[in-house]
Amino acid sequence: MSPFVILPRRDGATIAYHRLPGRRPGVVFLGGFRSDMTGTKASFLEKYCRRSGRAYVRFDYFGHGASSGDIALGTIGRWAEDAVAVLDALTEGRQILIGSSMGGWIMLLAALARTERVHALVGIAAAPDLTESLWLRLDEGQRRTCRETGAVTLPSKYDPNGYTHWLQLFEDGRRHLVMADEIPLACPVRLLHGMLDDAVPWQTSVRLAAQLQSRDVAVTLVKQGDHRLSTDADLAHLAATLEELFGP
């Protein structure tokens, strides 16, 4: 893997990224909350695109991985702006956006902002409106703590210290909700979701499919799949999904 490169933002922040040149449509990977571009799926996709000669970009959002910033100051809007900046500055022509977990929400927001640049979308345990779903799961005591202190820390199987969620993340998330109305995206969409996912229910992908304007939408449920969908079989299915979307 090549060392990361820096994309400067207008406010002085920097986005760390890896980019491969190659054929179009290219692929852009959008990771999940607190994930970075060194993860299993992001790295697998770089190897896949290198073998197949496809252009590819993976990057870290503000406050994630090798990018600058404090994650406590990050918001859905900010991360969606990062994704659009990457599309504008680091890609050419039409792209397949792949969004994992929260990245599935960022994927939708970026596609809505740059509809003409999107060839297709692939959601992996996509979590649109994640912050609102999380807020609704909090009890009144947790909501009060968040309002009064500006943050609430919740247990997570991925971190023994739990994940801290900041009030501004919830407040900003409400300005970017997509699931209440039809989502005006007409491109092909493939949604992959594990039925053993204990972070984002698989029913979320079914609801998302119903909300999308596109008529070319398919949901694949993996009966023994978990939230990450990172086994060899899962990654092979992701590659096959891309092959179908690239076409002949």
mmCIF file of C-alpha atoms in Angstrom:
data_model
loop_
_atom_site.group_PDB
_atom_site.id
_atom_site.type_symbol
_atom_site.label_atom_id
_atom_site.label_comp_id
_atom_site.label_asym_id
_atom_site.label_seq_id
_atom_site.Cartn_x
_atom_site.Cartn_y
_atom_site.Cartn_z
ATOM 1 C CA MET A 1 0.000 0.000 0.000
ATOM 2 C CA SER A 2 1.309 3.448 -0.906
ATOM 3 C CA PRO A 3 1.732 6.146 1.787
ATOM 4 C CA PHE A 4 -1.180 8.524 2.185
ATOM 5 C CA VAL A 5 -1.329 11.941 0.522
ATOM 6 C CA ILE A 6 -2.908 15.126 1.869
ATOM 7 C CA LEU A 7 -5.805 17.086 0.364
ATOM 8 C CA PRO A 8 -5.973 20.569 1.947
ATOM 9 C CA ARG A 9 -9.364 22.077 2.733
ATOM 10 C CA ARG A 10 -10.169 25.783 2.529
ATOM 11 C CA ASP A 11 -10.372 26.120 6.322
ATOM 12 C CA GLY A 12 -6.864 24.737 6.829
ATOM 13 C CA ALA A 13 -7.943 21.186 7.641
ATOM 14 C CA THR A 14 -6.379 18.283 5.746
ATOM 15 C CA ILE A 15 -7.862 15.049 4.386
ATOM 16 C CA ALA A 16 -5.547 12.058 4.176
ATOM 17 C CA TYR A 17 -6.154 9.784 1.191
ATOM 18 C CA HIS A 18 -4.869 7.022 -1.069
ATOM 19 C CA ARG A 19 -5.597 7.211 -4.797
ATOM 20 C CA LEU A 20 -5.064 4.791 -7.654
ATOM 21 C CA PRO A 21 -5.289 5.894 -11.284
ATOM 22 C CA GLY A 22 -7.318 3.671 -13.559
ATOM 23 C CA ARG A 23 -10.340 3.127 -15.744
ATOM 24 C CA ARG A 24 -13.706 4.714 -15.140
ATOM 25 C CA PRO A 25 -16.122 4.412 -13.578
ATOM 26 C CA GLY A 26 -13.877 4.571 -10.564
ATOM 27 C CA VAL A 27 -14.595 3.582 -6.971
ATOM 28 C CA VAL A 28 -14.698 5.761 -3.858
ATOM 29 C CA PHE A 29 -14.919 4.151 -0.415
ATOM 30 C CA LEU A 30 -16.700 5.940 2.426
ATOM 31 C CA GLY A 31 -15.963 4.434 5.815
ATOM 32 C CA GLY A 32 -18.034 4.269 8.970
ATOM 33 C CA PHE A 33 -18.045 6.280 12.188
ATOM 34 C CA ARG A 34 -14.607 6.104 13.866
ATOM 35 C CA SER A 35 -13.302 3.873 11.068
ATOM 36 C CA ASP A 36 -10.358 4.801 8.879
ATOM 37 C CA MET A 37 -9.022 4.004 5.437
ATOM 38 C CA THR A 38 -6.771 1.199 6.709
ATOM 39 C CA GLY A 39 -9.733 -1.097 7.441
ATOM 40 C CA THR A 40 -10.335 -4.489 5.870
ATOM 41 C CA LYS A 41 -12.905 -3.410 3.262
ATOM 42 C CA ALA A 42 -11.033 -0.253 2.248
ATOM 43 C CA SER A 43 -7.790 -2.177 1.805
ATOM 44 C CA PHE A 44 -9.488 -5.054 -0.020
ATOM 45 C CA LEU A 45 -11.032 -2.614 -2.492
ATOM 46 C CA GLU A 46 -7.646 -1.060 -3.227
ATOM 47 C CA LYS A 47 -6.219 -4.487 -4.050
ATOM 48 C CA TYR A 48 -9.283 -5.335 -6.152
ATOM 49 C CA CYS A 49 -9.109 -2.064 -8.105
ATOM 50 C CA ARG A 50 -5.367 -2.415 -8.624
ATOM 51 C CA ARG A 51 -5.869 -5.892 -10.121
ATOM 52 C CA SER A 52 -8.760 -4.771 -12.324
ATOM 53 C CA GLY A 53 -7.195 -1.474 -13.394
ATOM 54 C CA ARG A 54 -9.946 0.672 -11.872
ATOM 55 C CA ALA A 55 -9.474 4.132 -10.408
ATOM 56 C CA TYR A 56 -9.941 4.105 -6.641
ATOM 57 C CA VAL A 57 -9.917 6.539 -3.723
ATOM 58 C CA ARG A 58 -10.127 5.858 0.008
ATOM 59 C CA PHE A 59 -9.757 8.598 2.595
ATOM 60 C CA ASP A 60 -10.230 9.605 6.229
ATOM 61 C CA TYR A 61 -12.913 12.049 7.280
ATOM 62 C CA PHE A 62 -12.155 15.084 9.442
ATOM 63 C CA GLY A 63 -11.123 13.828 12.885
ATOM 64 C CA HIS A 64 -10.571 10.260 11.666
ATOM 65 C CA GLY A 65 -7.378 8.318 11.001
ATOM 66 C CA ALA A 66 -4.573 10.377 9.479
ATOM 67 C CA SER A 67 -6.740 13.412 8.675
ATOM 68 C CA SER A 68 -6.589 16.532 10.815
ATOM 69 C CA GLY A 69 -9.188 17.637 13.327
ATOM 70 C CA ASP A 70 -10.840 16.546 16.551
ATOM 71 C CA ILE A 71 -13.591 13.983 16.093
ATOM 72 C CA ALA A 72 -15.524 15.768 18.850
ATOM 73 C CA LEU A 73 -15.975 18.646 16.390
ATOM 74 C CA GLY A 74 -17.017 16.384 13.517
ATOM 75 C CA THR A 75 -20.555 16.284 12.159
ATOM 76 C CA ILE A 76 -22.489 14.505 9.433
ATOM 77 C CA GLY A 77 -22.517 17.718 7.410
ATOM 78 C CA ARG A 78 -18.762 18.147 7.748
ATOM 79 C CA TRP A 79 -18.060 14.565 6.729
ATOM 80 C CA ALA A 80 -20.409 14.826 3.762
ATOM 81 C CA GLU A 81 -18.513 17.954 2.696
ATOM 82 C CA ASP A 82 -15.277 15.957 2.952
ATOM 83 C CA ALA A 83 -16.737 13.311 0.635
ATOM 84 C CA VAL A 84 -17.830 15.918 -1.912
ATOM 85 C CA ALA A 85 -14.394 17.578 -1.746
ATOM 86 C CA VAL A 86 -12.786 14.214 -2.489
ATOM 87 C CA LEU A 87 -15.131 13.638 -5.434
ATOM 88 C CA ASP A 88 -14.409 17.088 -6.832
ATOM 89 C CA ALA A 89 -10.646 17.141 -6.359
ATOM 90 C CA LEU A 90 -9.543 13.528 -6.637
ATOM 91 C CA THR A 91 -11.824 11.836 -9.171
ATOM 92 C CA GLU A 92 -12.836 12.268 -12.790
ATOM 93 C CA GLY A 93 -15.983 11.139 -14.502
ATOM 94 C CA ARG A 94 -18.579 8.883 -12.958
ATOM 95 C CA GLN A 95 -17.904 6.947 -9.784
ATOM 96 C CA ILE A 96 -19.296 4.043 -7.787
ATOM 97 C CA LEU A 97 -19.638 5.197 -4.191
ATOM 98 C CA ILE A 98 -19.378 2.469 -1.560
ATOM 99 C CA GLY A 99 -20.601 3.462 1.886
ATOM 100 C CA SER A 100 -20.101 1.327 4.997
ATOM 101 C CA SER A 101 -22.391 1.877 8.013
ATOM 102 C CA MET A 102 -22.441 5.663 8.622
ATOM 103 C CA GLY A 103 -20.618 5.918 5.295
ATOM 104 C CA GLY A 104 -23.857 4.751 3.674
ATOM 105 C CA TRP A 105 -25.493 7.968 4.875
ATOM 106 C CA ILE A 106 -22.517 10.054 3.720
ATOM 107 C CA MET A 107 -22.729 8.209 0.378
ATOM 108 C CA LEU A 108 -26.333 9.327 -0.096
ATOM 109 C CA LEU A 109 -25.589 12.941 0.836
ATOM 110 C CA ALA A 110 -22.593 13.081 -1.513
ATOM 111 C CA ALA A 111 -24.629 11.503 -4.323
ATOM 112 C CA LEU A 112 -27.408 14.051 -3.835
ATOM 113 C CA ALA A 113 -24.841 16.851 -4.031
ATOM 114 C CA ARG A 114 -23.123 15.461 -7.148
ATOM 115 C CA THR A 115 -25.806 13.373 -8.869
ATOM 116 C CA GLU A 116 -24.212 13.720 -12.289
ATOM 117 C CA ARG A 117 -20.968 12.165 -11.020
ATOM 118 C CA VAL A 118 -22.511 8.967 -9.668
ATOM 119 C CA HIS A 119 -22.559 5.746 -11.687
ATOM 120 C CA ALA A 120 -23.942 3.574 -8.878
ATOM 121 C CA LEU A 121 -24.127 3.206 -5.097
ATOM 122 C CA VAL A 122 -23.233 0.253 -2.886
ATOM 123 C CA GLY A 123 -24.279 0.294 0.756
ATOM 124 C CA ILE A 124 -22.669 -2.106 3.245
ATOM 125 C CA ALA A 125 -24.846 -2.149 6.384
ATOM 126 C CA ALA A 126 -25.843 1.371 5.356
ATOM 127 C CA ALA A 127 -26.997 3.530 8.260
ATOM 128 C CA PRO A 128 -28.865 6.589 6.937
ATOM 129 C CA ASP A 129 -30.158 8.912 9.676
ATOM 130 C CA LEU A 130 -27.927 7.062 12.124
ATOM 131 C CA THR A 131 -27.757 9.860 14.690
ATOM 132 C CA GLU A 132 -31.540 10.151 14.927
ATOM 133 C CA SER A 133 -31.924 6.393 15.334
ATOM 134 C CA LEU A 134 -29.332 6.504 18.102
ATOM 135 C CA TRP A 135 -31.038 9.456 19.839
ATOM 136 C CA LEU A 136 -34.353 7.601 19.864
ATOM 137 C CA ARG A 137 -32.677 4.628 21.562
ATOM 138 C CA LEU A 138 -31.347 6.751 24.450
ATOM 139 C CA ASP A 139 -33.320 6.767 27.681
ATOM 140 C CA GLU A 140 -34.401 10.063 29.217
ATOM 141 C CA GLY A 141 -31.448 10.085 31.617
ATOM 142 C CA GLN A 142 -28.966 9.704 28.755
ATOM 143 C CA ARG A 143 -30.676 12.447 26.748
ATOM 144 C CA ARG A 144 -30.584 14.747 29.768
ATOM 145 C CA THR A 145 -26.876 14.053 30.236
ATOM 146 C CA CYS A 146 -26.223 14.849 26.585
ATOM 147 C CA ARG A 147 -28.199 18.111 26.723
ATOM 148 C CA GLU A 148 -26.611 19.257 29.981
ATOM 149 C CA THR A 149 -22.987 18.207 29.410
ATOM 150 C CA GLY A 150 -22.853 18.255 25.615
ATOM 151 C CA ALA A 151 -22.013 14.562 25.266
ATOM 152 C CA VAL A 152 -23.010 11.034 26.236
ATOM 153 C CA THR A 153 -20.789 7.938 26.293
ATOM 154 C CA LEU A 154 -22.368 4.617 25.336
ATOM 155 C CA PRO A 155 -20.959 1.084 25.528
ATOM 156 C CA SER A 156 -19.548 -0.377 22.314
ATOM 157 C CA LYS A 157 -18.318 -3.843 21.425
ATOM 158 C CA TYR A 158 -15.642 -2.150 19.316
ATOM 159 C CA ASP A 159 -14.124 -0.055 22.141
ATOM 160 C CA PRO A 160 -13.841 -1.005 25.841
ATOM 161 C CA ASN A 161 -14.124 2.672 26.768
ATOM 162 C CA GLY A 162 -17.335 3.075 24.801
ATOM 163 C CA TYR A 163 -18.114 5.676 22.156
ATOM 164 C CA THR A 164 -18.724 9.294 23.080
ATOM 165 C CA HIS A 165 -21.409 11.049 21.055
ATOM 166 C CA TRP A 166 -21.607 14.834 21.135
ATOM 167 C CA LEU A 167 -24.765 16.930 21.190
ATOM 168 C CA GLN A 168 -23.742 18.831 18.061
ATOM 169 C CA LEU A 169 -23.501 15.511 16.192
ATOM 170 C CA PHE A 170 -27.170 14.814 16.954
ATOM 171 C CA GLU A 171 -28.238 18.406 16.221
ATOM 172 C CA ASP A 172 -26.374 18.568 12.916
ATOM 173 C CA GLY A 173 -27.597 15.096 11.955
ATOM 174 C CA ARG A 174 -31.200 16.361 12.082
ATOM 175 C CA ARG A 175 -30.343 18.850 9.341
ATOM 176 C CA HIS A 176 -29.273 16.011 7.032
ATOM 177 C CA LEU A 177 -31.965 13.359 7.471
ATOM 178 C CA VAL A 178 -32.887 11.551 4.241
ATOM 179 C CA MET A 179 -35.359 8.830 5.153
ATOM 180 C CA ALA A 180 -38.520 10.872 5.747
ATOM 181 C CA ASP A 181 -39.213 11.437 2.035
ATOM 182 C CA GLU A 182 -38.372 9.876 -1.319
ATOM 183 C CA ILE A 183 -34.643 10.079 -1.992
ATOM 184 C CA PRO A 184 -34.256 11.551 -5.514
ATOM 185 C CA LEU A 185 -31.489 9.282 -6.778
ATOM 186 C CA ALA A 186 -32.139 7.280 -9.954
ATOM 187 C CA CYS A 187 -28.816 5.421 -10.312
ATOM 188 C CA PRO A 188 -28.386 1.676 -9.670
ATOM 189 C CA VAL A 189 -28.119 0.865 -5.949
ATOM 190 C CA ARG A 190 -27.000 -2.341 -4.247
ATOM 191 C CA LEU A 191 -27.508 -2.751 -0.507
ATOM 192 C CA LEU A 192 -25.662 -5.519 1.348
ATOM 193 C CA HIS A 193 -26.630 -6.268 4.950
ATOM 194 C CA GLY A 194 -25.910 -9.000 7.487
ATOM 195 C CA MET A 195 -28.907 -10.459 9.276
ATOM 196 C CA LEU A 196 -26.811 -10.849 12.460
ATOM 197 C CA ASP A 197 -25.963 -7.126 12.456
ATOM 198 C CA ASP A 198 -26.395 -5.898 16.051
ATOM 199 C CA ALA A 199 -25.467 -2.282 15.270
ATOM 200 C CA VAL A 200 -27.722 -1.430 12.297
ATOM 201 C CA PRO A 201 -30.809 -3.643 11.822
ATOM 202 C CA TRP A 202 -31.030 -5.248 8.379
ATOM 203 C CA GLN A 203 -34.520 -3.794 8.050
ATOM 204 C CA THR A 204 -32.809 -0.413 7.583
ATOM 205 C CA SER A 205 -31.605 -1.471 4.123
ATOM 206 C CA VAL A 206 -35.090 -2.661 3.196
ATOM 207 C CA ARG A 207 -36.560 0.703 4.237
ATOM 208 C CA LEU A 208 -33.831 2.555 2.350
ATOM 209 C CA ALA A 209 -34.588 0.562 -0.806
ATOM 210 C CA ALA A 210 -38.226 1.630 -0.543
ATOM 211 C CA GLN A 211 -37.299 5.310 -0.133
ATOM 212 C CA LEU A 212 -34.986 5.485 -3.149
ATOM 213 C CA GLN A 213 -36.455 6.848 -6.386
ATOM 214 C CA SER A 214 -34.329 4.453 -8.443
ATOM 215 C CA ARG A 215 -36.077 1.419 -9.883
ATOM 216 C CA ASP A 216 -32.767 -0.459 -10.082
ATOM 217 C CA VAL A 217 -32.311 -1.308 -6.405
ATOM 218 C CA ALA A 218 -31.435 -4.701 -4.935
ATOM 219 C CA VAL A 219 -31.046 -5.711 -1.284
ATOM 220 C CA THR A 220 -28.881 -8.718 -0.419
ATOM 221 C CA LEU A 221 -29.321 -10.141 3.083
ATOM 222 C CA VAL A 222 -26.465 -12.309 4.367
ATOM 223 C CA LYS A 223 -28.004 -14.736 6.846
ATOM 224 C CA GLN A 224 -24.826 -15.293 8.876
ATOM 225 C CA GLY A 225 -23.401 -11.842 8.213
ATOM 226 C CA ASP A 226 -22.503 -9.389 10.984
ATOM 227 C CA HIS A 227 -22.213 -5.595 10.890
ATOM 228 C CA ARG A 228 -18.777 -5.510 9.300
ATOM 229 C CA LEU A 229 -19.333 -7.965 6.425
ATOM 230 C CA SER A 230 -15.573 -8.451 6.167
ATOM 231 C CA THR A 231 -15.152 -12.216 5.843
ATOM 232 C CA ASP A 232 -13.556 -13.627 2.694
ATOM 233 C CA ALA A 233 -16.998 -14.644 1.443
ATOM 234 C CA ASP A 234 -18.400 -11.166 2.147
ATOM 235 C CA LEU A 235 -15.539 -9.495 0.294
ATOM 236 C CA ALA A 236 -15.931 -11.869 -2.645
ATOM 237 C CA HIS A 237 -19.600 -10.915 -2.847
ATOM 238 C CA LEU A 238 -18.662 -7.225 -2.744
ATOM 239 C CA ALA A 239 -16.290 -7.779 -5.680
ATOM 240 C CA ALA A 240 -19.011 -9.621 -7.610
ATOM 241 C CA THR A 241 -21.400 -6.750 -6.933
ATOM 242 C CA LEU A 242 -18.892 -4.319 -8.427
ATOM 243 C CA GLU A 243 -18.384 -6.525 -11.475
ATOM 244 C CA GLU A 244 -22.109 -6.456 -12.118
ATOM 245 C CA LEU A 245 -22.274 -2.674 -11.784
ATOM 246 C CA PHE A 246 -19.266 -2.103 -14.047
ATOM 247 C CA GLY A 247 -20.977 -4.124 -16.737
ATOM 248 C CA PRO A 248 -19.300 -5.594 -19.840
#
